[in-house]
PDB file of C-alpha atoms in Angstrom:
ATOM      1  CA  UNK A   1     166.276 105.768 226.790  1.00  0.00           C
ATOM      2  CA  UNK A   2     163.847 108.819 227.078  1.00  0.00           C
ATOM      3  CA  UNK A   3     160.776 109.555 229.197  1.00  0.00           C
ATOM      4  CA  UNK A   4     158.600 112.265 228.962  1.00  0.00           C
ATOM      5  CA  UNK A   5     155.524 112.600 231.290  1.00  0.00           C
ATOM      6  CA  UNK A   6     152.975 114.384 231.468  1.00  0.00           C
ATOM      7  CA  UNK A   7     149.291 114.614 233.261  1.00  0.00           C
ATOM      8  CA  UNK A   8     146.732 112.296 231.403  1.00  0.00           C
ATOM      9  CA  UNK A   9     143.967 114.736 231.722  1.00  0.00           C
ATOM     10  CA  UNK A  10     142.791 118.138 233.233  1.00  0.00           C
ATOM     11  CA  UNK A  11     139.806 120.453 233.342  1.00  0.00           C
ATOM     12  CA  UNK A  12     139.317 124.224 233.837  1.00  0.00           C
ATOM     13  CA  UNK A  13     137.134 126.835 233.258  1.00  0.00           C
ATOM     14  CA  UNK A  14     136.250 129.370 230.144  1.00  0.00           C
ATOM     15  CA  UNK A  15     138.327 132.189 230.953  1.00  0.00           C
ATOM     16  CA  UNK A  16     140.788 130.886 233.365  1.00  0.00           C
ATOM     17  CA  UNK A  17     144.394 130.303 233.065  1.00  0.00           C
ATOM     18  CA  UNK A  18     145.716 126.567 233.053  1.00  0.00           C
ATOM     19  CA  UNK A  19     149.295 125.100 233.044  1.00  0.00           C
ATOM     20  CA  UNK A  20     150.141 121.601 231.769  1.00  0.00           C
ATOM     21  CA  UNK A  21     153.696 120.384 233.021  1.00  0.00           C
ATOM     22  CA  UNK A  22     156.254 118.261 231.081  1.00  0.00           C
ATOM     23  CA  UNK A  23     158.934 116.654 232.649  1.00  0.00           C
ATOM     24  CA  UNK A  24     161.948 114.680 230.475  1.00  0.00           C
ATOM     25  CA  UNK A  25     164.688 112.717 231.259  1.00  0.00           C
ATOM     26  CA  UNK A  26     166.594 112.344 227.679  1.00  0.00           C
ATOM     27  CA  UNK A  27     170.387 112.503 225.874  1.00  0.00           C
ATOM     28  CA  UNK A  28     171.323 114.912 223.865  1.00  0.00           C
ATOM     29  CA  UNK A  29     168.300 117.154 224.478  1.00  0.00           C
ATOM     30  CA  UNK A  30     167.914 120.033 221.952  1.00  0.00           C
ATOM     31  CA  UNK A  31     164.884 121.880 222.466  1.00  0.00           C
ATOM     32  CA  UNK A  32     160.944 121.287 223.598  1.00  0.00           C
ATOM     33  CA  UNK A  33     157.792 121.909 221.556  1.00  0.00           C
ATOM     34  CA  UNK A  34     154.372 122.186 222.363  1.00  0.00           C
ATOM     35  CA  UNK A  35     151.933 120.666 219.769  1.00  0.00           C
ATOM     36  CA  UNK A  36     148.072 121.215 220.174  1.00  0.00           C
ATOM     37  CA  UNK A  37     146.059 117.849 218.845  1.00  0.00           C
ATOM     38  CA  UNK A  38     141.769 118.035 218.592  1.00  0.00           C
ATOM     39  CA  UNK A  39     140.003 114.854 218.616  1.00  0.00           C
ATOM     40  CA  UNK A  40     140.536 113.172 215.306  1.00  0.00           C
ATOM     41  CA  UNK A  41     142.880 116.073 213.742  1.00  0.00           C
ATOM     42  CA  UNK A  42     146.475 116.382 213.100  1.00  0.00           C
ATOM     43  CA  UNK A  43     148.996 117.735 215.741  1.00  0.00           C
ATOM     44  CA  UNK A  44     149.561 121.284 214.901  1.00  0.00           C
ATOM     45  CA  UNK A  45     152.373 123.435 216.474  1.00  0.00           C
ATOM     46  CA  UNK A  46     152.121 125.750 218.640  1.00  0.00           C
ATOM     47  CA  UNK A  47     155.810 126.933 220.503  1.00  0.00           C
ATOM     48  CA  UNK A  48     159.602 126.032 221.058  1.00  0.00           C
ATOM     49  CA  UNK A  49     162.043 126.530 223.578  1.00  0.00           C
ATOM     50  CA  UNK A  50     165.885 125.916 223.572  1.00  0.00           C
ATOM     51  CA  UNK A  51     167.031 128.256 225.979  1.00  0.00           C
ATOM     52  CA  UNK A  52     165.512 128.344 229.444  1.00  0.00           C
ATOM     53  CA  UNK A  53     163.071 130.906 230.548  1.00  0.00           C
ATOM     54  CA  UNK A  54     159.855 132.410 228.806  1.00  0.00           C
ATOM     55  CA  UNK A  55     158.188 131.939 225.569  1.00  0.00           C
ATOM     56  CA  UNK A  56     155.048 134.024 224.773  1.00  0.00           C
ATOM     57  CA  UNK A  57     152.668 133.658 221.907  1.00  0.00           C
ATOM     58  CA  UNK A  58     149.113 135.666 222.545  1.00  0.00           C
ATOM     59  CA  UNK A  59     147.493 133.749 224.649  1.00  0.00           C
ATOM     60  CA  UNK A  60     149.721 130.465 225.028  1.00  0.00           C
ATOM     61  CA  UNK A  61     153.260 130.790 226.782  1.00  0.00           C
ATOM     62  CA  UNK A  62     155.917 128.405 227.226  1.00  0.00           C
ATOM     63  CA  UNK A  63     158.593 127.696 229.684  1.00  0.00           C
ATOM     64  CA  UNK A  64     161.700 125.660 229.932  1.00  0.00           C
ATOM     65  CA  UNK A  65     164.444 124.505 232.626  1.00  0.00           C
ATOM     66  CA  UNK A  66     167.130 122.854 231.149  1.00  0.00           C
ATOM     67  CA  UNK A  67     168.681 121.959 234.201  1.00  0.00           C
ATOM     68  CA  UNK A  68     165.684 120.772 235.951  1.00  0.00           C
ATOM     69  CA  UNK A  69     163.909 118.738 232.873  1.00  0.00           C
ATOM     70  CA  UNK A  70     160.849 120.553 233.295  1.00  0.00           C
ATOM     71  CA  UNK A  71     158.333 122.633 230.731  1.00  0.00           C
ATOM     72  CA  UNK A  72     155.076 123.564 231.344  1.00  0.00           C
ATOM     73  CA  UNK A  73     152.381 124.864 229.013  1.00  0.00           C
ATOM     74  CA  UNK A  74     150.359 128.142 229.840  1.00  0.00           C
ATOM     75  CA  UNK A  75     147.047 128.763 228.274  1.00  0.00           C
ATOM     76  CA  UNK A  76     145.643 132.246 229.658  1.00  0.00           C
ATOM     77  CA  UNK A  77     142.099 133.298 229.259  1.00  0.00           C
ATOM     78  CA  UNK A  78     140.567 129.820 228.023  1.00  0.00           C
ATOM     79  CA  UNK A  79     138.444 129.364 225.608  1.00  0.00           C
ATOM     80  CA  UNK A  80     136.359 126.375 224.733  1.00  0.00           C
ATOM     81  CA  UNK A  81     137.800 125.196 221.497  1.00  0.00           C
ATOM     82  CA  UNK A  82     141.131 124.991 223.749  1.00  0.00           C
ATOM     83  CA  UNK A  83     139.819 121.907 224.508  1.00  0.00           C
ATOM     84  CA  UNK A  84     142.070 119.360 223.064  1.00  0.00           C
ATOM     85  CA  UNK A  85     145.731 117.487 223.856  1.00  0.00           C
ATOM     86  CA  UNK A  86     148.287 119.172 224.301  1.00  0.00           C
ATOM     87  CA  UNK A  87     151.614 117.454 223.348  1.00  0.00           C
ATOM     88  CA  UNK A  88     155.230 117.698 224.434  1.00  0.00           C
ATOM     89  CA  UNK A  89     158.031 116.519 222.548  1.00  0.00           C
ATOM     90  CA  UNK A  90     161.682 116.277 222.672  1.00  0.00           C
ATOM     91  CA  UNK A  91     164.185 117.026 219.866  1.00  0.00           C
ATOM     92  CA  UNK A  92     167.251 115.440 220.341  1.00  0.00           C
ATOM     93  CA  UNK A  93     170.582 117.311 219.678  1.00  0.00           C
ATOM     94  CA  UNK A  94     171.859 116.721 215.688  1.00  0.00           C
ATOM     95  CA  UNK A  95     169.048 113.392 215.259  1.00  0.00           C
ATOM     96  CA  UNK A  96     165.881 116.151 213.904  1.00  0.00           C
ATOM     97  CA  UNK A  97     163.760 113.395 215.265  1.00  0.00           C
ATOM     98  CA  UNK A  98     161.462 113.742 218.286  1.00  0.00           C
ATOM     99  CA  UNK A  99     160.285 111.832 221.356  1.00  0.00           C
ATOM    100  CA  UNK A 100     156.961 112.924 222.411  1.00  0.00           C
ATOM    101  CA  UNK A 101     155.019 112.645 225.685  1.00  0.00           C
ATOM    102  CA  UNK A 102     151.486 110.823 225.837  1.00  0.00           C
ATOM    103  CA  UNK A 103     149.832 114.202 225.722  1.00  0.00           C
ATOM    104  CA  UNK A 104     147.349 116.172 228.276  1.00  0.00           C
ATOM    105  CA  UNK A 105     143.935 116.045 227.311  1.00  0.00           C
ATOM    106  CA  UNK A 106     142.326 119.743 228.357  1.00  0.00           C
ATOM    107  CA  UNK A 107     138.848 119.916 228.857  1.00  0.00           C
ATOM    108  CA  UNK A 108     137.624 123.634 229.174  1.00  0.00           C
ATOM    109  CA  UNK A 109     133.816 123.945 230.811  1.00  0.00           C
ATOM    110  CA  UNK A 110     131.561 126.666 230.521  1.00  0.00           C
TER     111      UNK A 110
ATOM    112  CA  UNK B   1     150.217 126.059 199.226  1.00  0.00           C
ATOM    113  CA  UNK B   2     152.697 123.400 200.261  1.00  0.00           C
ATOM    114  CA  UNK B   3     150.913 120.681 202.058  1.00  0.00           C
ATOM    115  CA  UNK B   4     151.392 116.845 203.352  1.00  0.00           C
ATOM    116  CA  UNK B   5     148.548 114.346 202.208  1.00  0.00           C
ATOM    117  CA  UNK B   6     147.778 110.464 203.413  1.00  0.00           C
ATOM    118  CA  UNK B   7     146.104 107.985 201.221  1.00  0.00           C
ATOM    119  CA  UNK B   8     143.816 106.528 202.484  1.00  0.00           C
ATOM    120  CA  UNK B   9     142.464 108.216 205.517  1.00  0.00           C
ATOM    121  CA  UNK B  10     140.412 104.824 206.734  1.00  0.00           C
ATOM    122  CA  UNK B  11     140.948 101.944 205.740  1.00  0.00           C
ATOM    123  CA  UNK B  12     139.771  98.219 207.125  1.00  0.00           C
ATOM    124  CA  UNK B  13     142.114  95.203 206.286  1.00  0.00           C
ATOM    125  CA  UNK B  14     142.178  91.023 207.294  1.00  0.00           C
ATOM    126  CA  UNK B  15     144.961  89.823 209.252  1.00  0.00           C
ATOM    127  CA  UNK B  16     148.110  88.603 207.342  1.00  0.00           C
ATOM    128  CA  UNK B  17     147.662  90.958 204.596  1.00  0.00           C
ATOM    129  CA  UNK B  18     150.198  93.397 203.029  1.00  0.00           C
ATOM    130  CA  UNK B  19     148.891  96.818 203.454  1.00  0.00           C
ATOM    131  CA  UNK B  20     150.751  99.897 202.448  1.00  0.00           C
ATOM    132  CA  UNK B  21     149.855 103.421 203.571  1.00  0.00           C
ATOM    133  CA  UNK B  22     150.775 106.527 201.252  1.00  0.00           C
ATOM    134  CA  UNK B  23     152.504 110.135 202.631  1.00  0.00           C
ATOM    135  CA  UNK B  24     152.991 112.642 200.213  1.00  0.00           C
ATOM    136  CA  UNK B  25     154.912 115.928 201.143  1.00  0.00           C
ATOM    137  CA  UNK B  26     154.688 119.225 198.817  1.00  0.00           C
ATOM    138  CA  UNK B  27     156.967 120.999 201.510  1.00  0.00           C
ATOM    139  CA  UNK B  28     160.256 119.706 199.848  1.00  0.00           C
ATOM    140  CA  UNK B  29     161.357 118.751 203.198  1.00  0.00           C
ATOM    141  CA  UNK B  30     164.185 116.339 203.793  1.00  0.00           C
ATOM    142  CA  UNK B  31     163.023 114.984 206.495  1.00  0.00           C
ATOM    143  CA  UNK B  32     160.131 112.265 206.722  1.00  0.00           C
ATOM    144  CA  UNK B  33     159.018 110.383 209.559  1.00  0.00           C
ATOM    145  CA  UNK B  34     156.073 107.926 210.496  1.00  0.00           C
ATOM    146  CA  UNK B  35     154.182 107.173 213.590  1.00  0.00           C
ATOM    147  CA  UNK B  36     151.776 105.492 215.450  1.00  0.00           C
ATOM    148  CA  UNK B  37     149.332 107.268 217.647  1.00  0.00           C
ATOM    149  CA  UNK B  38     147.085 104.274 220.607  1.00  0.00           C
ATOM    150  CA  UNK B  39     145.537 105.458 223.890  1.00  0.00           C
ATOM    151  CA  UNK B  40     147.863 106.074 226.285  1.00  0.00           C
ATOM    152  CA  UNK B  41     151.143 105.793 224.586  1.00  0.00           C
ATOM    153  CA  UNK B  42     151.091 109.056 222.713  1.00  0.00           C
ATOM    154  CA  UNK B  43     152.939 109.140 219.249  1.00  0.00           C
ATOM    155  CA  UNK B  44     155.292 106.170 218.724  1.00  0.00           C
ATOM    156  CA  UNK B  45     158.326 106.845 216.161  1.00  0.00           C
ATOM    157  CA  UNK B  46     158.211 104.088 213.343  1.00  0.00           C
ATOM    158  CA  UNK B  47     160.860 104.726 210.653  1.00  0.00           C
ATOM    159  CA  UNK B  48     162.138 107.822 209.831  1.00  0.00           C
ATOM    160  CA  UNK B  49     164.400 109.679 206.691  1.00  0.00           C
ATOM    161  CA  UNK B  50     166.559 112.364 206.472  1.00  0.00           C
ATOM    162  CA  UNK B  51     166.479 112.305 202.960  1.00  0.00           C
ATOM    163  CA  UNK B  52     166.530 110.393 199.776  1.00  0.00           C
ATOM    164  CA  UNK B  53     167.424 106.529 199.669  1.00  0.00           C
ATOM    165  CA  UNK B  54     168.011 106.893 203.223  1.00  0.00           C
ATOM    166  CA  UNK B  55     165.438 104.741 205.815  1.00  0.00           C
ATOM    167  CA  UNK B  56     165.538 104.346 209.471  1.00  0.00           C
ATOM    168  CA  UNK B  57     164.149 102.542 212.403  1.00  0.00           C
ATOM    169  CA  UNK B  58     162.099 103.873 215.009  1.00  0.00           C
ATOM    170  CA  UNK B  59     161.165 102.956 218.340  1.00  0.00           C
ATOM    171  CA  UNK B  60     157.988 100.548 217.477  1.00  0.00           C
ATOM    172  CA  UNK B  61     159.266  99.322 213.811  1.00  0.00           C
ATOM    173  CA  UNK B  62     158.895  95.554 213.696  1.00  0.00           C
ATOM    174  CA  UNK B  63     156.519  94.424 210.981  1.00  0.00           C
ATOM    175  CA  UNK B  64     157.169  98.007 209.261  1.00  0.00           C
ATOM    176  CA  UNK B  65     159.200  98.901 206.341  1.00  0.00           C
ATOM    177  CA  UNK B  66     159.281 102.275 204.441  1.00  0.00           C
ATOM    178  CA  UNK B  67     161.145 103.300 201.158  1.00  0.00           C
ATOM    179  CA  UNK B  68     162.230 106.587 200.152  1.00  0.00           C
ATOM    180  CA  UNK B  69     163.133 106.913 196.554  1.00  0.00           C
ATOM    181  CA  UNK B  70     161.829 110.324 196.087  1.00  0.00           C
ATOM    182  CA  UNK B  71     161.800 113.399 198.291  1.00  0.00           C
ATOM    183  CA  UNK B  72     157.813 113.571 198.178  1.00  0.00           C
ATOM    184  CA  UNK B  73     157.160 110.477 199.851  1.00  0.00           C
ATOM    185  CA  UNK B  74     157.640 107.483 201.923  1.00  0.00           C
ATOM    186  CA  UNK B  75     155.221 105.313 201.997  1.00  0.00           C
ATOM    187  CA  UNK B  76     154.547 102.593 204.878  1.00  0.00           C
ATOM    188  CA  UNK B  77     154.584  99.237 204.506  1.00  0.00           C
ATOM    189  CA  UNK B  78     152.617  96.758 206.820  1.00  0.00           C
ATOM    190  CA  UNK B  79     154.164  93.090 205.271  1.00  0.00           C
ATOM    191  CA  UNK B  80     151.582  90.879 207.681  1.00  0.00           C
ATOM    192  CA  UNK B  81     149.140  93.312 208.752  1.00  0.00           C
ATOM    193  CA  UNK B  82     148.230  92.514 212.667  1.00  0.00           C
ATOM    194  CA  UNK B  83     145.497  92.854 214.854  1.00  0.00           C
ATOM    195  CA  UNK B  84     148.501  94.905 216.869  1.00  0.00           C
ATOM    196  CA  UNK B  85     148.967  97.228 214.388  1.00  0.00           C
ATOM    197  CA  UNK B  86     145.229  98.576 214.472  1.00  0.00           C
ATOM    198  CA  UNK B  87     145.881 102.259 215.462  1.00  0.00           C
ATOM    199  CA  UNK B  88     145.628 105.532 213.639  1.00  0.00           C
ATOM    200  CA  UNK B  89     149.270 106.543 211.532  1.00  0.00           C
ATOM    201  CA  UNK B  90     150.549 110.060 211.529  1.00  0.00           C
ATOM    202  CA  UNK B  91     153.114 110.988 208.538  1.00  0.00           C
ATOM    203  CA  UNK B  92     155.263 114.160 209.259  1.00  0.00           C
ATOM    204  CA  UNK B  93     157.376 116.112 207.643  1.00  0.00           C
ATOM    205  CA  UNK B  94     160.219 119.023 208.360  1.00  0.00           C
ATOM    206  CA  UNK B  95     163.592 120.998 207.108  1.00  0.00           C
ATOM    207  CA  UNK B  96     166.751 119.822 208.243  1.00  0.00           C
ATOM    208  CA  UNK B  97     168.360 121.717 211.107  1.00  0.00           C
ATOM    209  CA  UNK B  98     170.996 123.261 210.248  1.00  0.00           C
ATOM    210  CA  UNK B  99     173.768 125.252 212.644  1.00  0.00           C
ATOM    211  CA  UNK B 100     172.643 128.307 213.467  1.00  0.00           C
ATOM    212  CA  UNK B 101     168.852 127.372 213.370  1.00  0.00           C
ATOM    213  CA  UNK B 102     167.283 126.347 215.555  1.00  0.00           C
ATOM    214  CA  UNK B 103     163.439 125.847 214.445  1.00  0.00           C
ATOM    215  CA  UNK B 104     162.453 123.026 212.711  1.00  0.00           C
ATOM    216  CA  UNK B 105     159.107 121.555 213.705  1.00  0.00           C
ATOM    217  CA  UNK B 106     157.289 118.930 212.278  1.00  0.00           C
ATOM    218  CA  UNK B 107     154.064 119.016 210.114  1.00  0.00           C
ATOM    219  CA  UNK B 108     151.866 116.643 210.602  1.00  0.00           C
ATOM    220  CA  UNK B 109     149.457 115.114 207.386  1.00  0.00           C
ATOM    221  CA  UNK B 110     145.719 114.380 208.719  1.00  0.00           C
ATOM    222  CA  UNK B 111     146.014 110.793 209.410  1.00  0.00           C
ATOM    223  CA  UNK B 112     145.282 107.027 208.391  1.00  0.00           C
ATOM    224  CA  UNK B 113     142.575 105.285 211.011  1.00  0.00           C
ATOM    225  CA  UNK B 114     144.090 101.270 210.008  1.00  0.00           C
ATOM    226  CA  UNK B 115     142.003  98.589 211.787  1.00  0.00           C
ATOM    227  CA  UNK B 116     143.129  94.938 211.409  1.00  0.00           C
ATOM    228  CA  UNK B 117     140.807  92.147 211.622  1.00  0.00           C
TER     229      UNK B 117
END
């Protein structure tokens, strides 16, 4: 089977730097994405990995350790409409389907 | 622009009847997939399609069927709707991966909020 955890919920501050962590144990893995979900909205995307190391998109980064099953989300100099859930899912090598985690919800203060 | 829609976006039904739930993708993507989004469990895989004429289970797909006879859509069939299956349903949508790519996320369509009394 596959599990995918994440933190339920955080909080931080307007203008810090946050990381939500994913952790997977799956078959077959090929490749993690990060999907960005507001209360009553669709998931949207927002990176990819496949290879380990360092993603970086403005503001968001993502990382990835194939060996260890781990990813974590960065979100550098928050702002409040960052405050949503943040989603990790697993693509599974050849299938194009994905398992997700139950999502972090993010909730950026003033 | 290319887009994915769901028809309707709420929608209240009674318990034992047949509901079906529309997804509609301009994207021309092969690849169509359903879910099921509850507190706490994250987004559940339903049934799924890699293309045309082709259907398959997901993780959470008893009392769900879908069809695929065009590339546009797959709609979602609820044969005895539930008080179980009150949740909201994503539809998404994406290319095939193919070798030598290696990006193929899914877009998502805005959502159907089904309650079941």
């Amino acid at each position: 089977g596959q599990n995918i955890d994440q933190p339920t919920e955080m909080t931080a501050t307007e203008g810090a730097i946050v990381q939500i962590n994913c952790t997977y144990q799956t078959s077959g893995f090929n490749g993690l994405f990060w999907y960005q979900q507001h209360a009553g909205e669709a998931p949207t995307f927002l990176s990819y990995n496949v290879l380990d190391g360092l993603e970086e998109k403005g503001r968001f980064s993502s990382f990835l350790s194939r060996s260890k099953g781990y990813s974590y989300l960065l979100l550098k100099e928050l702002q409040m409409k960052d405050s949503a859930s943040y989603l990790c899912a697993v693509r599974l090598y050849n299938f194009n389907k994905f398992y997700f985690g139950s999502g972090t919800k993010l909730n950026v203060k003033p | 622009d290319a887009e994915i829609t769901q028809s309707p976006r709420h929608k209240i039904t009674e318990t034992g009847r047949q509901v079906t739930l529309a997804c509609h993708q301009t994207w021309n993507h092969n690849n169509m997939f359903w879910y099921r989004q509850d507190l706490g469990h994250g987004l559940r895989l339903i049934h799924y399609s890699y293309g045309v004429q082709d259907t398959n289970k997901g993780e959470v797909s008893d009392g769900y069927s879908v069809s695929r006879s065009n590339t546009e859509d797959l709609p979602l069939t609820l044969e005895s709707a539930a008080s179980s299956q009150t949740s909201v349903y994503f539809c998404a949508s994406s290319v095939s991966q193919r070798p030598g790519q290696s990006y193929n996320e899914q877009f998502f369509g805005p959502g159907t909020r089904l309650t079941v009394l």
